[in-house]
PDB file of C-alpha atoms in Angstrom:
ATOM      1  CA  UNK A 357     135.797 -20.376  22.799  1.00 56.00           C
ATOM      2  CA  UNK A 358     132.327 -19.314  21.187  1.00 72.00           C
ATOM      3  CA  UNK A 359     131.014 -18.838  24.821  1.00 69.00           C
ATOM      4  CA  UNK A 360     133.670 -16.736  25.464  1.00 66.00           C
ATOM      5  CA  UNK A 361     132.929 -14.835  22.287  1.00 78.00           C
ATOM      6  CA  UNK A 362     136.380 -15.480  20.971  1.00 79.00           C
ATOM      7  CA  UNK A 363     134.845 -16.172  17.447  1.00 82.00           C
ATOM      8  CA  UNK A 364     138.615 -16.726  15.941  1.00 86.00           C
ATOM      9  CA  UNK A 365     139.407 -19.452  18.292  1.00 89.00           C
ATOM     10  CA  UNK A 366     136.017 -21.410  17.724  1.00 89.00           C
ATOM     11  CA  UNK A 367     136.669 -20.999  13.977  1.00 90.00           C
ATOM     12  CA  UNK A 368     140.577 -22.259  14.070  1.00 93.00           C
ATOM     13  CA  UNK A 369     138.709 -25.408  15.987  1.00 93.00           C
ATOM     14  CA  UNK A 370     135.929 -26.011  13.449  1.00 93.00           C
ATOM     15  CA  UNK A 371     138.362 -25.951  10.229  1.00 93.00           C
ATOM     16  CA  UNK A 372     140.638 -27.991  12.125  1.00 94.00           C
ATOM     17  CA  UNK A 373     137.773 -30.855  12.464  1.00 95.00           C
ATOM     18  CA  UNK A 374     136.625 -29.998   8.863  1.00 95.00           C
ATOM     19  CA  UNK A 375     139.733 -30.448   7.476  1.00 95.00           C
ATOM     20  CA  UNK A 376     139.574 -34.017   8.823  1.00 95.00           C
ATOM     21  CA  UNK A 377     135.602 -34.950   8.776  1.00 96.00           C
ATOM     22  CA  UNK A 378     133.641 -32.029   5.802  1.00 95.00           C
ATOM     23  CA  UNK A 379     130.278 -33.530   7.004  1.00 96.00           C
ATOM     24  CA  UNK A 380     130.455 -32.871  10.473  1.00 97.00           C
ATOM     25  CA  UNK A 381     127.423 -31.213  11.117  1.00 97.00           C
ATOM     26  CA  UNK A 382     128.071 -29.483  14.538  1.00 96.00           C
ATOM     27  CA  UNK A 383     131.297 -27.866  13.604  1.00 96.00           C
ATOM     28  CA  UNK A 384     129.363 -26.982  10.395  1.00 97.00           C
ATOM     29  CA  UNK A 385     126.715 -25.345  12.584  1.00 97.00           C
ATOM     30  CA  UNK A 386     128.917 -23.815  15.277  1.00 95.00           C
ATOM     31  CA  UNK A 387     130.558 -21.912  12.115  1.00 95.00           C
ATOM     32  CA  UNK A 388     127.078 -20.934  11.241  1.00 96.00           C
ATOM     33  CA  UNK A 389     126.833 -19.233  15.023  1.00 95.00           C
ATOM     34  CA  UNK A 390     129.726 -17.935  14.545  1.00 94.00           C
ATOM     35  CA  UNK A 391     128.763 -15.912  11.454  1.00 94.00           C
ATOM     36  CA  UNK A 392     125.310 -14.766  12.443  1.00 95.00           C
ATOM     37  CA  UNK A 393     126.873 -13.013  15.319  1.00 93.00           C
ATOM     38  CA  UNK A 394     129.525 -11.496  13.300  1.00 93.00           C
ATOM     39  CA  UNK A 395     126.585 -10.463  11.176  1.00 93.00           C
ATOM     40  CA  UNK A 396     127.576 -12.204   8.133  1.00 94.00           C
ATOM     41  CA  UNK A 397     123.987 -13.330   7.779  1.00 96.00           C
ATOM     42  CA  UNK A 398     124.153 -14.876   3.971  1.00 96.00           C
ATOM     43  CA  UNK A 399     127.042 -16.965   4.945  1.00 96.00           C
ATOM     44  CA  UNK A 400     125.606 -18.257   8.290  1.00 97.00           C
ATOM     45  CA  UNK A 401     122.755 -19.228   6.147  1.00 98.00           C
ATOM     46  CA  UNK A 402     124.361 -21.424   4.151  1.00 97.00           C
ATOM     47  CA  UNK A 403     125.962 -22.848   6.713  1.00 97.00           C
ATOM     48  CA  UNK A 404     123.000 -23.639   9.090  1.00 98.00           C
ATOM     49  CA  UNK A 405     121.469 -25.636   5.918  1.00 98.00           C
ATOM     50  CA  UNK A 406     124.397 -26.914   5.801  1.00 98.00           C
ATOM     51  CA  UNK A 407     124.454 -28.975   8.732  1.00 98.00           C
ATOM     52  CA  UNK A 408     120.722 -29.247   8.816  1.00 98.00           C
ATOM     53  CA  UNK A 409     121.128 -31.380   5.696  1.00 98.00           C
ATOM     54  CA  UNK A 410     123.701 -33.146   7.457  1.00 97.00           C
ATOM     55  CA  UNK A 411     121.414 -33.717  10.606  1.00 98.00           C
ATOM     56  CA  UNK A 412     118.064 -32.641  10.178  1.00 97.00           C
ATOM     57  CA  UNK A 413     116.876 -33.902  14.292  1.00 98.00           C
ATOM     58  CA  UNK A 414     118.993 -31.336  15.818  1.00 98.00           C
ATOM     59  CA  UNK A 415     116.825 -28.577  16.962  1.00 98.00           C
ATOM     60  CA  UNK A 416     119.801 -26.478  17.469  1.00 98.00           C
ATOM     61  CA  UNK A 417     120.330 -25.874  13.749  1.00 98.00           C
ATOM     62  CA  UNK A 418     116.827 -24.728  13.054  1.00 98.00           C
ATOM     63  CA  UNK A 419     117.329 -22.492  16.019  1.00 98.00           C
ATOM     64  CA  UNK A 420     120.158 -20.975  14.685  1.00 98.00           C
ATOM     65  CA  UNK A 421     118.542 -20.764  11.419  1.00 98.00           C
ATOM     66  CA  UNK A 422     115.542 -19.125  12.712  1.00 98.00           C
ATOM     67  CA  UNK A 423     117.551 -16.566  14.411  1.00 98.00           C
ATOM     68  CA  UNK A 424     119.289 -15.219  11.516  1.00 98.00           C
ATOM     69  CA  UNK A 425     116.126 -14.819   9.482  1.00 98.00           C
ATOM     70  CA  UNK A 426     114.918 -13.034  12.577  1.00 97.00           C
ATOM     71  CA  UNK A 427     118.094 -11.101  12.390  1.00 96.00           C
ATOM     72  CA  UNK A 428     117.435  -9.805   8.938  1.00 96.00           C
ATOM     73  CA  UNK A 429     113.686  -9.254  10.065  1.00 95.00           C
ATOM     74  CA  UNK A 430     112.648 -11.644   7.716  1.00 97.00           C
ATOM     75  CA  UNK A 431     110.685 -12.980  10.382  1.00 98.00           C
ATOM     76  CA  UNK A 432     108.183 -15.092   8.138  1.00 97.00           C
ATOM     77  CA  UNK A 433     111.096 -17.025   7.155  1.00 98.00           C
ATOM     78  CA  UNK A 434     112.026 -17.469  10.573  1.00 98.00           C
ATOM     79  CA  UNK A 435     108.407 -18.645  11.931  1.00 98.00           C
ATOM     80  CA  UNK A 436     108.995 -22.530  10.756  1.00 98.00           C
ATOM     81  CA  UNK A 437     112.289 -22.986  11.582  1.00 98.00           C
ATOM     82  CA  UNK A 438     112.055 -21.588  15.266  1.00 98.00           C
ATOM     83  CA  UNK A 439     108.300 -23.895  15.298  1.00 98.00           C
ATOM     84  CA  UNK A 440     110.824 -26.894  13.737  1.00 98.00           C
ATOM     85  CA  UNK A 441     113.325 -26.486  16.807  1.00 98.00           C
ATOM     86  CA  UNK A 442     110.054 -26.405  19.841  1.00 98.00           C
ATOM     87  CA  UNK A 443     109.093 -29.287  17.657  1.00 98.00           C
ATOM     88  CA  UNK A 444     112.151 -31.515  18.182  1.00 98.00           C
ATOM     89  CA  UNK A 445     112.871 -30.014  21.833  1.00 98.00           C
ATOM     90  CA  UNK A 446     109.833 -29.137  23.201  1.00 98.00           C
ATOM     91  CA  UNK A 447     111.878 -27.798  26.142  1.00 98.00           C
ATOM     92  CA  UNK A 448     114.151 -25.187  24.461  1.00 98.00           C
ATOM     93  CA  UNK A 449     113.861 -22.533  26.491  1.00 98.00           C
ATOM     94  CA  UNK A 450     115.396 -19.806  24.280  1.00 98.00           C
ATOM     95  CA  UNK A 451     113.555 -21.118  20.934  1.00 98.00           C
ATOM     96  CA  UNK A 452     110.223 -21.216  23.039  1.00 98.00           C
ATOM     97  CA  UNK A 453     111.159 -16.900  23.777  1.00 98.00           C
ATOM     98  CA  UNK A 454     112.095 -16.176  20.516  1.00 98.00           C
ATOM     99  CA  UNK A 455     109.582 -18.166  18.776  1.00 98.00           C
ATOM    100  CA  UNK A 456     107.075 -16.256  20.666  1.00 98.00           C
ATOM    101  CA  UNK A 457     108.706 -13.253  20.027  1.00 98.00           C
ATOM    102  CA  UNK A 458     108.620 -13.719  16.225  1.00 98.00           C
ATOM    103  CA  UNK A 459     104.625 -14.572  16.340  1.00 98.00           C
ATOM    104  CA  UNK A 460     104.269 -11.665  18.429  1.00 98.00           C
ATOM    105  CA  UNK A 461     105.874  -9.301  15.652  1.00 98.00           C
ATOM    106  CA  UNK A 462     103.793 -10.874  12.918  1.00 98.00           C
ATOM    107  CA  UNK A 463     100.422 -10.660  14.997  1.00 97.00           C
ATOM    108  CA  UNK A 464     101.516  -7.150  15.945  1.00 97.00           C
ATOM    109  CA  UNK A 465     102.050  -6.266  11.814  1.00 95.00           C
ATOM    110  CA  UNK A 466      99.343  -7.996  10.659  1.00 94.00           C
ATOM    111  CA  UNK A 467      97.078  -7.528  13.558  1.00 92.00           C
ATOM    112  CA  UNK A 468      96.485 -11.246  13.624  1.00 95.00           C
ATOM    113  CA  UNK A 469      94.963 -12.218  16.801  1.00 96.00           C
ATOM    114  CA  UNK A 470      95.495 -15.634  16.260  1.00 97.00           C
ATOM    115  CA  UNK A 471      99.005 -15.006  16.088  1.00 98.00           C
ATOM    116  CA  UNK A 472      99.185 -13.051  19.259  1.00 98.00           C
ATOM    117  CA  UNK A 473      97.758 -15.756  20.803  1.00 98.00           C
ATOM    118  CA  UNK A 474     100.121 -18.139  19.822  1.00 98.00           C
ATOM    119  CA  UNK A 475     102.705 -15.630  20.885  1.00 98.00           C
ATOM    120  CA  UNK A 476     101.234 -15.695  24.447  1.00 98.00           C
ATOM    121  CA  UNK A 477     101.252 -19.747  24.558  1.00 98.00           C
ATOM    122  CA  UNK A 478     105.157 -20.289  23.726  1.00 98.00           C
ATOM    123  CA  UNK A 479     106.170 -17.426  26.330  1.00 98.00           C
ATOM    124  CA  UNK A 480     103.591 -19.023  28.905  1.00 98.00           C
ATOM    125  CA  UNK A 481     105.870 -22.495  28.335  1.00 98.00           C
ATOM    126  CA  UNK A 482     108.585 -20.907  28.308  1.00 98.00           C
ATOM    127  CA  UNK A 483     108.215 -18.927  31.870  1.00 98.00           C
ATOM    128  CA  UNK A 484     106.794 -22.507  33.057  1.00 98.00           C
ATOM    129  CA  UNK A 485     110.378 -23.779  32.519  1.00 98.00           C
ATOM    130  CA  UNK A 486     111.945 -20.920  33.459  1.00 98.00           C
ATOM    131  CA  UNK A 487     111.171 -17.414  34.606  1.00 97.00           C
ATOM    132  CA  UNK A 488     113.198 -14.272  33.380  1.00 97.00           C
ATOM    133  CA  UNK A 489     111.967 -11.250  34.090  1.00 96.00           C
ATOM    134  CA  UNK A 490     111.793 -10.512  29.876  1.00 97.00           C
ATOM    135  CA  UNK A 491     109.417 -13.203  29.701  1.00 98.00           C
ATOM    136  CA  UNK A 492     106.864 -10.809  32.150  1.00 98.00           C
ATOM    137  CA  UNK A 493     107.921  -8.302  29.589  1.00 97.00           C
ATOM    138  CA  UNK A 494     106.933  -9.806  26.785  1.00 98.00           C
ATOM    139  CA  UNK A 495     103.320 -11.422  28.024  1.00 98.00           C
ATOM    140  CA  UNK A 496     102.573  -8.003  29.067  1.00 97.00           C
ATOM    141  CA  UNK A 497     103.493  -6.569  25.676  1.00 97.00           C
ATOM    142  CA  UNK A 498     101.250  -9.153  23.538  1.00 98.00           C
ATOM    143  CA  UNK A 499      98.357  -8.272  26.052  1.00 97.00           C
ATOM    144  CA  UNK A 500      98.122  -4.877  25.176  1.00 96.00           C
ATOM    145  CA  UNK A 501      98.847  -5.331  21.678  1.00 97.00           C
ATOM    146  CA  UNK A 502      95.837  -7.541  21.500  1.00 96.00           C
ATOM    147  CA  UNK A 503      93.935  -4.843  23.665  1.00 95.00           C
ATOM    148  CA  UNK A 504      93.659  -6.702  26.781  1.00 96.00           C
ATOM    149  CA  UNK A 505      94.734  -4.247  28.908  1.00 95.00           C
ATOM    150  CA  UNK A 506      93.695  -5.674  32.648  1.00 94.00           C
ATOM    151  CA  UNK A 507      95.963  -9.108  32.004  1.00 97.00           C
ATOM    152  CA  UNK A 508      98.656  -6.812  30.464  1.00 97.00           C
ATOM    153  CA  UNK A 509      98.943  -5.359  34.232  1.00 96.00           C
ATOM    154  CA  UNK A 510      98.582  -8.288  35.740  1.00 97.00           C
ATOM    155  CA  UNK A 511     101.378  -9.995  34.044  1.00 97.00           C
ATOM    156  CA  UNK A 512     103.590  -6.660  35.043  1.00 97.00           C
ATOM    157  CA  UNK A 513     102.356  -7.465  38.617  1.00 97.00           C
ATOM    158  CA  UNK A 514     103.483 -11.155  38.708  1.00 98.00           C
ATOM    159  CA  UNK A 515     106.935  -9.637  37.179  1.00 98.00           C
ATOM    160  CA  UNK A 516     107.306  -7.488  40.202  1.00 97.00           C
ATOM    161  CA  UNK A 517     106.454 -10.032  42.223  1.00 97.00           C
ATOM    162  CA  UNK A 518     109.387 -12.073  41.407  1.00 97.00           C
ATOM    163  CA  UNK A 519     111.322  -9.558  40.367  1.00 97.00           C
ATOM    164  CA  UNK A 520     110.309  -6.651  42.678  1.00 95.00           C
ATOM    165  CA  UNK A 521     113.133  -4.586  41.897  1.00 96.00           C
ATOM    166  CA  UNK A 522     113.252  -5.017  38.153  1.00 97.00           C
ATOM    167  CA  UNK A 523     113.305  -1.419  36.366  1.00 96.00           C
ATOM    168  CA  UNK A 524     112.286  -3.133  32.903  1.00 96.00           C
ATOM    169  CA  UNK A 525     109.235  -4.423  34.508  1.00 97.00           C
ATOM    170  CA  UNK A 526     108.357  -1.244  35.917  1.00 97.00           C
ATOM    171  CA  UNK A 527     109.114   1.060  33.160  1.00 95.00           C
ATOM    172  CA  UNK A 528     106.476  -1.148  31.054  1.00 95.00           C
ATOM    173  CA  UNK A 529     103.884  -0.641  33.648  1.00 96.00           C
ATOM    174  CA  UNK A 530     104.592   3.065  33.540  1.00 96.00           C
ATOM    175  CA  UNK A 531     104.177   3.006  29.711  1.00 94.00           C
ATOM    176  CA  UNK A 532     100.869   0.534  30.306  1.00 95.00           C
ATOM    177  CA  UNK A 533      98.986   2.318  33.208  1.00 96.00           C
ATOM    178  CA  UNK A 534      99.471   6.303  31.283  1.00 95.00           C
ATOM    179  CA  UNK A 535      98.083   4.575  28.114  1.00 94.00           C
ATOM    180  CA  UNK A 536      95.087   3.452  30.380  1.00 94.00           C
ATOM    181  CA  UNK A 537      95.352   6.851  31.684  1.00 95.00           C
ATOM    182  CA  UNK A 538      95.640   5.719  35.357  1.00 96.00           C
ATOM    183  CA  UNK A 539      97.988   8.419  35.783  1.00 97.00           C
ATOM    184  CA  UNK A 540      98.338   8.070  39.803  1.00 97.00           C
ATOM    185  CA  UNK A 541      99.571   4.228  39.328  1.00 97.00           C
ATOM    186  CA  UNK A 542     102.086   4.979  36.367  1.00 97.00           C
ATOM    187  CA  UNK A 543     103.664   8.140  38.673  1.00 97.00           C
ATOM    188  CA  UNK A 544     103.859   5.152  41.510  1.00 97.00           C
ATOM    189  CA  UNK A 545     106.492   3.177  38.957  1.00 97.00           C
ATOM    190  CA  UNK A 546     108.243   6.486  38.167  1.00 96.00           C
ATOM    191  CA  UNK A 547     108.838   6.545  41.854  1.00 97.00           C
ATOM    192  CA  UNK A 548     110.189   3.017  42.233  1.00 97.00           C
ATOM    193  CA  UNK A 549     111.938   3.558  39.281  1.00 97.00           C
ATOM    194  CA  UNK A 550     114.215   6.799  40.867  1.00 96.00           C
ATOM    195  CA  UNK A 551     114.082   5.331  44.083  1.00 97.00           C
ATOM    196  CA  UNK A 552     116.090   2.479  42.463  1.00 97.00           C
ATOM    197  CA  UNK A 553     118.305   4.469  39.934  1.00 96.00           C
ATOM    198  CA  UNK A 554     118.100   7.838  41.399  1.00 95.00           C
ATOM    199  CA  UNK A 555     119.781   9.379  38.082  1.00 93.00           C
ATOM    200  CA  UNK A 556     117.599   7.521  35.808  1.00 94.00           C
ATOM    201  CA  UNK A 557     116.959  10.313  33.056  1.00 94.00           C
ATOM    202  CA  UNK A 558     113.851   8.463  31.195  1.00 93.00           C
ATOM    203  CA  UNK A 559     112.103   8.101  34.264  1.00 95.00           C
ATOM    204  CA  UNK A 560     112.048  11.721  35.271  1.00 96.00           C
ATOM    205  CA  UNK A 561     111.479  12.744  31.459  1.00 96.00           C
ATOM    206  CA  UNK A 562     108.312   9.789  31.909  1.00 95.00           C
ATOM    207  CA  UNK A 563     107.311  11.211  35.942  1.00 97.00           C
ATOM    208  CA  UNK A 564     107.159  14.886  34.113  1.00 97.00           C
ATOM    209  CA  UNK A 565     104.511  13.597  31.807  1.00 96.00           C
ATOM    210  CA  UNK A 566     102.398  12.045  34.035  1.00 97.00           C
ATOM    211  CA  UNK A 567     102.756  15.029  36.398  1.00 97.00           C
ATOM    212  CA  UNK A 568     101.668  17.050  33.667  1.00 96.00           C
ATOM    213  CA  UNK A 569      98.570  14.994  33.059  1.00 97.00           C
ATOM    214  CA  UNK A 570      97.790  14.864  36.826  1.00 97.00           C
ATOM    215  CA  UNK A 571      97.273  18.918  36.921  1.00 96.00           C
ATOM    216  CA  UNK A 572     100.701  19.217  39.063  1.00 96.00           C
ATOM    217  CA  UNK A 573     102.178  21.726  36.562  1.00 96.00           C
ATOM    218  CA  UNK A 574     104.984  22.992  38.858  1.00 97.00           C
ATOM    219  CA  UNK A 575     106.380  18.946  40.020  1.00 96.00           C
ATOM    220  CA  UNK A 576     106.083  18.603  36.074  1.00 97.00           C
ATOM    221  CA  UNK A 577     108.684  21.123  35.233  1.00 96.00           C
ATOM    222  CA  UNK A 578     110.916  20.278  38.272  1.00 96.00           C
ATOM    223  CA  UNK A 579     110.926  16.545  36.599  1.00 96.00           C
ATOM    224  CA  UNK A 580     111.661  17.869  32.973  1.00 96.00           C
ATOM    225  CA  UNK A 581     114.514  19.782  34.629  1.00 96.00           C
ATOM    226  CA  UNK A 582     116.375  16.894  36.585  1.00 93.00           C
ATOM    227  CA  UNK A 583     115.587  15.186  32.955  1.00 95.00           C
ATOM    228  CA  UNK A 584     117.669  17.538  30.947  1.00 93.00           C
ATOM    229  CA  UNK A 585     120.591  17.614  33.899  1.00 86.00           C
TER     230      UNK A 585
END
């Protein structure tokens, strides 16, 4: 039922087991999934240390935990409870992304390198177990942010080349390369991009830009105008 997102049915399931057993700890914690994705944060909390105190080796329940904190952008709150669930399964693919995410936020606030660096480490293991193409994404992202710009755009390169007809991808290399102002290479994923999704608004709005900044005032203005169609 939760999979399915019908939230009602998982609930009628997890009373139903309550009723019988109040210390089950997974039906505790699937009611705590259940209310961070119908936003009712407070409650989920509860819940999740709920079953944690039930069960505290199930990294699942930190997860979840560490998810709603990161939901309500509390995200120093959500730090050692994501950390807690890579600690009991080192393998958790989606802790691992989100985990890195959350120390990539922090590093990015506080413009803590060390924290960036972290961020890199748990997306690096993460990609190692599985790729995505959000993973690319996201290594390129904490590059920049800590400056490096030349293993920013060659994370977006290994993206592509797994993923050579990912529009994410290239719309962060766009963003990347007219920062660097390497105009010539960001107009190249502008081109991908429309040659891909032809009515892609963004990308036009983007290719009118760096048009603009390569001196080719006319191509510029044609590109603003398909943008505003």
């Amino acid at each position: 039922f939760y999979k399915a997102r019908d939230f009602a049915g998982a609930e009628k399931i997890c009373r139903q087991i309550l009723a019988s057993n109040a210390h089950h700890a997974h039906s505790i914690h699937m009611m705590a999934a259940i209310g961070k994705e119908l936003g009712n944060y407070d409650m989920a909390e509860g819940l999740a240390r709920m079953a944690i105190a039930e069960d505290d080796t199930v990294a699942d329940f930190y997860y979840t935990l560490g998810l709603i904190k990161q939901k309500q952008n509390k995200l120093e709150d959500a730090l050692p409870n994501l950390q807690k669930a890579v600690d009991l399964a080192p393998n958790h693919h989606s802790a691992l992304v989100d985990l890195g995410s959350v120390c990539r936020d922090i590093g990015a606030v506080s413009r803590n390198n060390n924290m960036l660096e972290g961020a890199l480490s748990f997306f690096k293991r993460a990609l190692a177990i599985r790729a995505e193409e959000n993973i690319y994404i996201n290594i390129a992202h904490t590059h920049y942010l800590k400056s490096d710009y030349a293993n920013s755009i060659e994370a977006g390169k290994a993206g592509l080349k797994r993923y050579p007809n990912s529009i994410k991808i290239l719309q962060a290399m766009s963003g990347i390369y007219c920062f660097m102002e390497q105009f010539e290479e960001a107009l190249e994923c502008c081109e991908k991009i429309l040659a891909l999704e032809p009515d892609n608004y963004i990308s036009y709005a983007n290719m009118a830009n760096v048009l603009k900044n390569l001196g080719r005032t006319n191509e510029a203005i044609a590109a603003q105008t398909k943008a505003l169609e």
